[in-house]
Amino acid sequence: MYLDIDLHSHSLASDGTLSPAELVSLAQESGIKTLALTDHDETSGIAEAQVAAERAGLRLIPGVEVSVSWNNRTIHVVGLNINPEDEALNNGLAKSRDYRNWRAEEMGRRLAKHGIFGSYEASREMAKGRIIARTHFARFLVEHGYATDMNDVFKKFLKPNKPGFVKGDWAGLEEAVSWINGAGGVAVVAHPARYKLTATKLRELFSQFVECGGKGIEVISGNQSRDVTFCMANYAKQFGLLTSVGSDFHDPDKSWNRMGRIPQLPKSCSPIWSEWFESDSSLSNSSAASL
Ligand code: AMP
Ligand code: MN
Ligand code: MN
Ligand code: MN
């Protein structure tokens, strides 16, 4: 029995391949009743997703995935139930997007030094005026035969110490959490297992995150193993954090983070959404009831 809630997904407004409306349709077909749109450093897809969700009878949670520099690396903090019009949040995200644009040009220059030309121009074209992510560069490099698939391309070109990598210079943890809290949202550490942090560093991250006013962590992300889920559920309990779940969906052609395949949370978890729907009778509240 899968959950009918998915609190992490991407559209064309960042590095997803579906428009916000197409994403909502696919969510509906996949049995999702509550979907958060969480584009990278961008809220511009939310309005279209809201309209589509209302038509489809689905609950849309306005969200964002904020890029954060922490301890010399990039981590991601998801903001859920944010006001997408909030001025301080939008000013902050606009700063992140400026950095992103510079970084994309710099990635293009570095890849050119490595003999790979035109990657910035092609990525910018793909992004169609919206944010340029490493994902766009990755698609270009795979299409041009520099790597066999997305995983391979990140390993060879786009990770730290590789030719196309540019160190992140994003908002700090406290800053990002304050944007989210200031916009009425709740802050959640995205896919904590993916940073390959030692247990000590991960504890440091969670403890600082709580100090900054962060409220939750993703205990389930994509199709991670059940062992990882239980490990993250333990951290949530230890740090008094609420728990979130998300497919991190980007692309229907990528089978590893399909929508509608999120299993039940371990019993020790306090779902971040459990108080969201109490006064909302217009939609089925099975997301909460299914636990
Ligand atoms: P950026 O925010 O521009 O640095 O790009 C990060 C994005 O790259 C992530 O949100 C993922 O969508 C994508 N990504 C990172 N690592 C991988 C990987 N190994 N395989 C496929 N996509 C990846
Ligand atoms: Mn992405
Ligand atoms: Mn992420
Ligand atoms: Mn994501």
GROMACS .gro file of C-alpha atoms and ligand atoms in nm:
model
  317
    1MET     CA    1   0.000   0.000   0.000
    2TYR     CA    2   0.159   0.325  -0.115
    3LEU     CA    3   0.109   0.671   0.034
    4ASP     CA    4  -0.111   0.911  -0.163
    5ILE     CA    5   0.107   1.206  -0.067
    6ASP     CA    6   0.426   1.326  -0.236
    7LEU     CA    7   0.601   1.633  -0.097
    8HIS     CA    8   0.893   1.674  -0.338
    9SER     CA    9   0.868   1.713  -0.715
   10HIS     CA   10   1.005   1.920  -1.004
   11SER     CA   11   0.856   2.078  -1.315
   12LEU     CA   12   0.989   2.268  -1.616
   13ALA     CA   13   1.014   2.571  -1.387
   14SER     CA   14   1.342   2.413  -1.274
   15ASP     CA   15   1.500   2.088  -1.397
   16GLY     CA   16   1.191   1.871  -1.442
   17THR     CA   17   1.071   1.775  -1.789
   18LEU     CA   18   0.694   1.822  -1.743
   19SER     CA   19   0.501   2.147  -1.723
   20PRO     CA   20   0.338   2.208  -1.383
   21ALA     CA   21  -0.002   2.110  -1.531
   22GLU     CA   22   0.139   1.788  -1.683
   23LEU     CA   23   0.304   1.706  -1.352
   24VAL     CA   24  -0.029   1.742  -1.171
   25SER     CA   25  -0.198   1.514  -1.429
   26LEU     CA   26   0.066   1.248  -1.386
   27ALA     CA   27   0.038   1.276  -1.007
   28GLN     CA   28  -0.335   1.221  -1.033
   29GLU     CA   29  -0.289   0.919  -1.262
   30SER     CA   30  -0.036   0.784  -1.014
   31GLY     CA   31  -0.286   0.794  -0.727
   32ILE     CA   32  -0.145   1.103  -0.555
   33LYS     CA   33  -0.398   1.318  -0.370
   34THR     CA   34  -0.155   1.568  -0.215
   35LEU     CA   35   0.140   1.694  -0.416
   36ALA     CA   36   0.406   1.952  -0.331
   37LEU     CA   37   0.574   2.127  -0.622
   38THR     CA   38   0.929   2.203  -0.501
   39ASP     CA   39   1.129   2.346  -0.789
   40HIS     CA   40   1.492   2.441  -0.729
   41ASP     CA   41   1.522   2.805  -0.610
   42GLU     CA   42   1.204   2.893  -0.801
   43THR     CA   43   0.833   2.937  -0.726
   44SER     CA   44   0.710   3.038  -1.072
   45GLY     CA   45   0.547   2.701  -1.150
   46ILE     CA   46   0.316   2.706  -0.850
   47ALA     CA   47   0.035   2.921  -0.996
   48GLU     CA   48  -0.011   2.688  -1.298
   49ALA     CA   49   0.008   2.382  -1.073
   50GLN     CA   50  -0.257   2.528  -0.838
   51VAL     CA   51  -0.502   2.582  -1.123
   52ALA     CA   52  -0.443   2.231  -1.259
   53ALA     CA   53  -0.475   2.080  -0.911
   54GLU     CA   54  -0.806   2.253  -0.846
   55ARG     CA   55  -0.940   2.113  -1.173
   56ALA     CA   56  -0.810   1.765  -1.096
   57GLY     CA   57  -0.937   1.762  -0.736
   58LEU     CA   58  -0.587   1.727  -0.601
   59ARG     CA   59  -0.437   1.919  -0.309
   60LEU     CA   60  -0.134   2.122  -0.416
   61ILE     CA   61   0.117   2.222  -0.152
   62PRO     CA   62   0.321   2.525  -0.263
   63GLY     CA   63   0.687   2.448  -0.208
   64VAL     CA   64   1.044   2.518  -0.308
   65GLU     CA   65   1.378   2.337  -0.286
   66VAL     CA   66   1.639   2.586  -0.170
   67SER     CA   67   2.008   2.531  -0.250
   68VAL     CA   68   2.218   2.584   0.062
   69SER     CA   69   2.593   2.600   0.125
   70TRP     CA   70   2.675   2.420   0.447
   71ASN     CA   71   3.013   2.307   0.569
   72ASN     CA   72   3.179   2.344   0.229
   73ARG     CA   73   2.915   2.150   0.042
   74THR     CA   74   2.571   2.198  -0.110
   75ILE     CA   75   2.267   2.065   0.064
   76HIS     CA   76   1.898   2.111  -0.018
   77VAL     CA   77   1.626   2.241   0.212
   78VAL     CA   78   1.266   2.201   0.104
   79GLY     CA   79   1.013   2.463   0.210
   80LEU     CA   80   0.654   2.336   0.227
   81ASN     CA   81   0.330   2.531   0.252
   82ILE     CA   82   0.511   2.855   0.172
   83ASN     CA   83   0.345   3.170   0.049
   84PRO     CA   84   0.493   3.185  -0.302
   85GLU     CA   85   0.436   3.563  -0.311
   86ASP     CA   86   0.646   3.634  -0.001
   87GLU     CA   87   0.884   3.920  -0.079
   88ALA     CA   88   1.184   3.822   0.134
   89LEU     CA   89   1.166   3.464   0.005
   90ASN     CA   90   1.149   3.580  -0.355
   91ASN     CA   91   1.434   3.828  -0.307
   92GLY     CA   92   1.645   3.551  -0.157
   93LEU     CA   93   1.562   3.306  -0.435
   94ALA     CA   94   1.634   3.572  -0.698
   95LYS     CA   95   1.985   3.604  -0.548
   96SER     CA   96   2.031   3.226  -0.572
   97ARG     CA   97   1.920   3.235  -0.935
   98ASP     CA   98   2.172   3.511  -1.013
   99TYR     CA   99   2.444   3.292  -0.871
  100ARG     CA  100   2.307   2.997  -1.072
  101ASN     CA  101   2.331   3.197  -1.395
  102TRP     CA  102   2.692   3.292  -1.325
  103ARG     CA  103   2.771   2.932  -1.227
  104ALA     CA  104   2.621   2.801  -1.552
  105GLU     CA  105   2.846   3.032  -1.757
  106GLU     CA  106   3.144   2.926  -1.549
  107MET     CA  107   3.059   2.559  -1.599
  108GLY     CA  108   3.048   2.624  -1.974
  109ARG     CA  109   3.391   2.792  -1.960
  110ARG     CA  110   3.540   2.506  -1.760
  111LEU     CA  111   3.398   2.239  -1.989
  112ALA     CA  112   3.530   2.436  -2.290
  113LYS     CA  113   3.879   2.427  -2.137
  114HIS     CA  114   3.828   2.054  -2.124
  115GLY     CA  115   3.749   2.048  -2.499
  116ILE     CA  116   3.370   2.039  -2.467
  117PHE     CA  117   3.215   2.337  -2.644
  118GLY     CA  118   2.866   2.486  -2.645
  119SER     CA  119   2.740   2.329  -2.321
  120TYR     CA  120   2.630   2.659  -2.165
  121GLU     CA  121   2.447   2.777  -2.477
  122ALA     CA  122   2.271   2.440  -2.516
  123SER     CA  123   2.175   2.426  -2.148
  124ARG     CA  124   2.041   2.781  -2.158
  125GLU     CA  125   1.837   2.693  -2.464
  126MET     CA  126   1.698   2.383  -2.291
  127ALA     CA  127   1.607   2.585  -1.981
  128LYS     CA  128   1.407   2.833  -2.194
  129GLY     CA  129   1.474   3.131  -1.970
  130ARG     CA  130   1.411   2.940  -1.651
  131ILE     CA  131   1.679   2.822  -1.412
  132ILE     CA  132   1.980   2.637  -1.549
  133ALA     CA  133   2.069   2.333  -1.340
  134ARG     CA  134   2.349   2.081  -1.365
  135THR     CA  135   2.074   1.852  -1.494
  136HIS     CA  136   2.060   2.056  -1.817
  137PHE     CA  137   2.436   2.023  -1.865
  138ALA     CA  138   2.404   1.652  -1.789
  139ARG     CA  139   2.140   1.606  -2.060
  140PHE     CA  140   2.360   1.790  -2.312
  141LEU     CA  141   2.665   1.578  -2.226
  142VAL     CA  142   2.472   1.250  -2.249
  143GLU     CA  143   2.310   1.353  -2.580
  144HIS     CA  144   2.656   1.429  -2.720
  145GLY     CA  145   2.798   1.097  -2.613
  146TYR     CA  146   3.032   1.219  -2.338
  147ALA     CA  147   2.871   0.979  -2.092
  148THR     CA  148   2.631   0.688  -2.106
  149ASP     CA  149   2.363   0.804  -1.862
  150MET     CA  150   2.281   1.067  -1.600
  151ASN     CA  151   2.463   0.892  -1.320
  152ASP     CA  152   2.773   0.842  -1.534
  153VAL     CA  153   2.775   1.205  -1.646
  154PHE     CA  154   2.759   1.341  -1.291
  155LYS     CA  155   3.037   1.103  -1.188
  156LYS     CA  156   3.263   1.204  -1.478
  157PHE     CA  157   3.195   1.575  -1.518
  158LEU     CA  158   2.965   1.740  -1.266
  159LYS     CA  159   3.065   1.629  -0.918
  160PRO     CA  160   3.333   1.789  -0.696
  161ASN     CA  161   3.684   1.765  -0.849
  162LYS     CA  162   3.545   1.696  -1.197
  163PRO     CA  163   3.597   1.929  -1.497
  164GLY     CA  164   3.251   2.090  -1.504
  165PHE     CA  165   3.207   2.131  -1.129
  166VAL     CA  166   3.186   2.476  -0.975
  167LYS     CA  167   3.168   2.496  -0.596
  168GLY     CA  168   2.831   2.618  -0.469
  169ASP     CA  169   2.799   2.967  -0.323
  170TRP     CA  170   2.441   2.951  -0.204
  171ALA     CA  171   2.253   3.089   0.094
  172GLY     CA  172   2.356   2.970   0.441
  173LEU     CA  173   2.141   2.727   0.638
  174GLU     CA  174   2.007   2.987   0.878
  175GLU     CA  175   1.927   3.226   0.595
  176ALA     CA  176   1.742   2.965   0.390
  177VAL     CA  177   1.537   2.843   0.687
  178SER     CA  178   1.448   3.203   0.774
  179TRP     CA  179   1.322   3.266   0.418
  180ILE     CA  180   1.098   2.959   0.447
  181ASN     CA  181   0.972   3.035   0.797
  182GLY     CA  182   0.919   3.399   0.703
  183ALA     CA  183   0.701   3.285   0.412
  184GLY     CA  184   0.481   3.089   0.655
  185GLY     CA  185   0.628   2.753   0.553
  186VAL     CA  186   0.803   2.464   0.722
  187ALA     CA  187   1.164   2.377   0.641
  188VAL     CA  188   1.265   2.017   0.571
  189VAL     CA  189   1.613   1.874   0.502
  190ALA     CA  190   1.581   1.712   0.159
  191HIS     CA  191   1.716   1.359   0.096
  192PRO     CA  192   1.958   1.359   0.393
  193ALA     CA  193   2.114   1.025   0.294
  194ARG     CA  194   2.227   1.160  -0.041
  195TYR     CA  195   2.500   1.388   0.089
  196LYS     CA  196   2.715   1.094   0.197
  197LEU     CA  197   2.789   1.267   0.527
  198THR     CA  198   2.943   1.078   0.816
  199ALA     CA  199   2.708   1.013   1.109
  200THR     CA  200   2.887   1.286   1.304
  201LYS     CA  201   2.840   1.545   1.029
  202LEU     CA  202   2.479   1.443   0.971
  203ARG     CA  203   2.409   1.493   1.343
  204GLU     CA  204   2.579   1.831   1.323
  205LEU     CA  205   2.357   1.924   1.029
  206PHE     CA  206   2.036   1.816   1.205
  207SER     CA  207   2.129   1.989   1.527
  208GLN     CA  208   2.211   2.318   1.351
  209PHE     CA  209   1.899   2.283   1.140
  210VAL     CA  210   1.683   2.255   1.452
  211GLU     CA  211   1.861   2.555   1.608
  212CYS     CA  212   1.785   2.759   1.296
  213GLY     CA  213   1.414   2.677   1.320
  214GLY     CA  214   1.399   2.381   1.079
  215LYS     CA  215   1.110   2.142   1.143
  216GLY     CA  216   1.149   1.822   0.945
  217ILE     CA  217   1.355   1.579   0.740
  218GLU     CA  218   1.271   1.362   0.443
  219VAL     CA  219   1.265   1.014   0.584
  220ILE     CA  220   1.171   0.872   0.245
  221SER     CA  221   1.319   1.009  -0.078
  222GLY     CA  222   1.282   0.843  -0.417
  223ASN     CA  223   1.320   0.468  -0.410
  224GLN     CA  224   1.581   0.451  -0.134
  225SER     CA  225   1.629   0.128   0.060
  226ARG     CA  226   1.419   0.047   0.366
  227ASP     CA  227   1.738   0.046   0.578
  228VAL     CA  228   1.800   0.410   0.493
  229THR     CA  229   1.437   0.489   0.578
  230PHE     CA  230   1.469   0.336   0.925
  231CYS     CA  231   1.801   0.509   0.982
  232MET     CA  232   1.648   0.849   0.892
  233ALA     CA  233   1.338   0.774   1.102
  234ASN     CA  234   1.572   0.722   1.401
  235TYR     CA  235   1.740   1.056   1.341
  236ALA     CA  236   1.400   1.226   1.319
  237LYS     CA  237   1.305   1.080   1.656
  238GLN     CA  238   1.637   1.172   1.817
  239PHE     CA  239   1.620   1.533   1.700
  240GLY     CA  240   1.246   1.579   1.753
  241LEU     CA  241   1.195   1.641   1.381
  242LEU     CA  242   0.877   1.587   1.183
  243THR     CA  243   0.899   1.352   0.887
  244SER     CA  244   0.838   1.417   0.520
  245VAL     CA  245   0.828   1.198   0.208
  246GLY     CA  246   0.886   1.270  -0.160
  247SER     CA  247   0.961   1.104  -0.491
  248ASP     CA  248   1.193   1.390  -0.604
  249PHE     CA  249   1.027   1.331  -0.939
  250HIS     CA  250   1.189   1.499  -1.242
  251ASP     CA  251   1.118   1.299  -1.554
  252PRO     CA  252   0.870   1.024  -1.650
  253ASP     CA  253   1.150   0.846  -1.840
  254LYS     CA  254   1.349   0.795  -1.524
  255SER     CA  255   1.209   0.492  -1.349
  256TRP     CA  256   1.383   0.532  -1.012
  257ASN     CA  257   1.174   0.818  -0.883
  258ARG     CA  258   0.832   0.747  -1.021
  259MET     CA  259   0.536   0.906  -0.851
  260GLY     CA  260   0.290   0.702  -0.647
  261ARG     CA  261   0.548   0.456  -0.514
  262ILE     CA  262   0.618   0.590  -0.167
  263PRO     CA  263   0.576   0.326   0.104
  264GLN     CA  264   0.432   0.380   0.453
  265LEU     CA  265   0.647   0.560   0.709
  266PRO     CA  266   0.788   0.368   1.004
  267LYS     CA  267   0.557   0.382   1.307
  268SER     CA  268   0.789   0.606   1.510
  269CYS     CA  269   0.748   0.892   1.258
  270SER     CA  270   0.536   1.205   1.306
  271PRO     CA  271   0.426   1.301   0.954
  272ILE     CA  272   0.476   1.668   0.880
  273TRP     CA  273   0.135   1.685   0.713
  274SER     CA  274  -0.071   1.539   0.999
  275GLU     CA  275  -0.209   1.877   1.104
  276TRP     CA  276  -0.249   2.027   0.760
  277PHE     CA  277  -0.581   1.886   0.651
  278GLU     CA  278  -0.796   1.894   0.961
  279SER     CA  279  -1.015   2.182   0.849
  280ASP     CA  280  -1.010   2.081   0.483
  281SER     CA  281  -1.315   1.875   0.396
  282SER     CA  282  -1.322   1.950   0.023
  283LEU     CA  283  -1.078   1.669  -0.050
  284SER     CA  284  -1.042   1.319   0.079
  285ASN     CA  285  -0.820   1.321   0.384
  286SER     CA  286  -0.691   0.975   0.316
  287SER     CA  287  -0.331   1.098   0.322
  288ALA     CA  288  -0.363   1.142   0.692
  289ALA     CA  289  -0.597   0.849   0.747
  290SER     CA  290  -0.381   0.598   0.562
  291LEU     CA  291  -0.121   0.603   0.838
  292AMP     P1  292   2.206   2.191  -0.933
  292AMP     O1  293   2.102   2.232  -0.833
  292AMP     O2  294   2.205   2.274  -1.056
  292AMP     O3  295   2.345   2.181  -0.872
  292AMP     O4  296   2.168   2.047  -0.985
  292AMP     C1  297   2.138   1.946  -0.896
  292AMP     C2  298   2.043   1.848  -0.964
  292AMP     O5  299   2.119   1.757  -1.041
  292AMP     C3  300   1.969   1.761  -0.865
  292AMP     O6  301   1.853   1.825  -0.822
  292AMP     C4  302   1.933   1.641  -0.948
  292AMP     O7  303   1.819   1.668  -1.024
  292AMP     C5  304   2.051   1.633  -1.044
  292AMP     N1  305   2.148   1.527  -1.004
  292AMP     C6  306   2.245   1.534  -0.912
  292AMP     N2  307   2.316   1.418  -0.907
  292AMP     C7  308   2.260   1.337  -0.999
  292AMP     C8  309   2.286   1.203  -1.044
  292AMP     N3  310   2.387   1.131  -0.994
  292AMP     N4  311   2.208   1.153  -1.142
  292AMP     C9  312   2.107   1.225  -1.195
  292AMP     N5  313   2.077   1.350  -1.156
  292AMP    C10  314   2.152   1.405  -1.060
  293MN      MN  315   1.690   1.847  -0.966
  294MN      MN  316   1.771   1.791  -0.418
  295MN      MN  317   1.465   1.777  -0.577
   0.00000   0.00000   0.00000
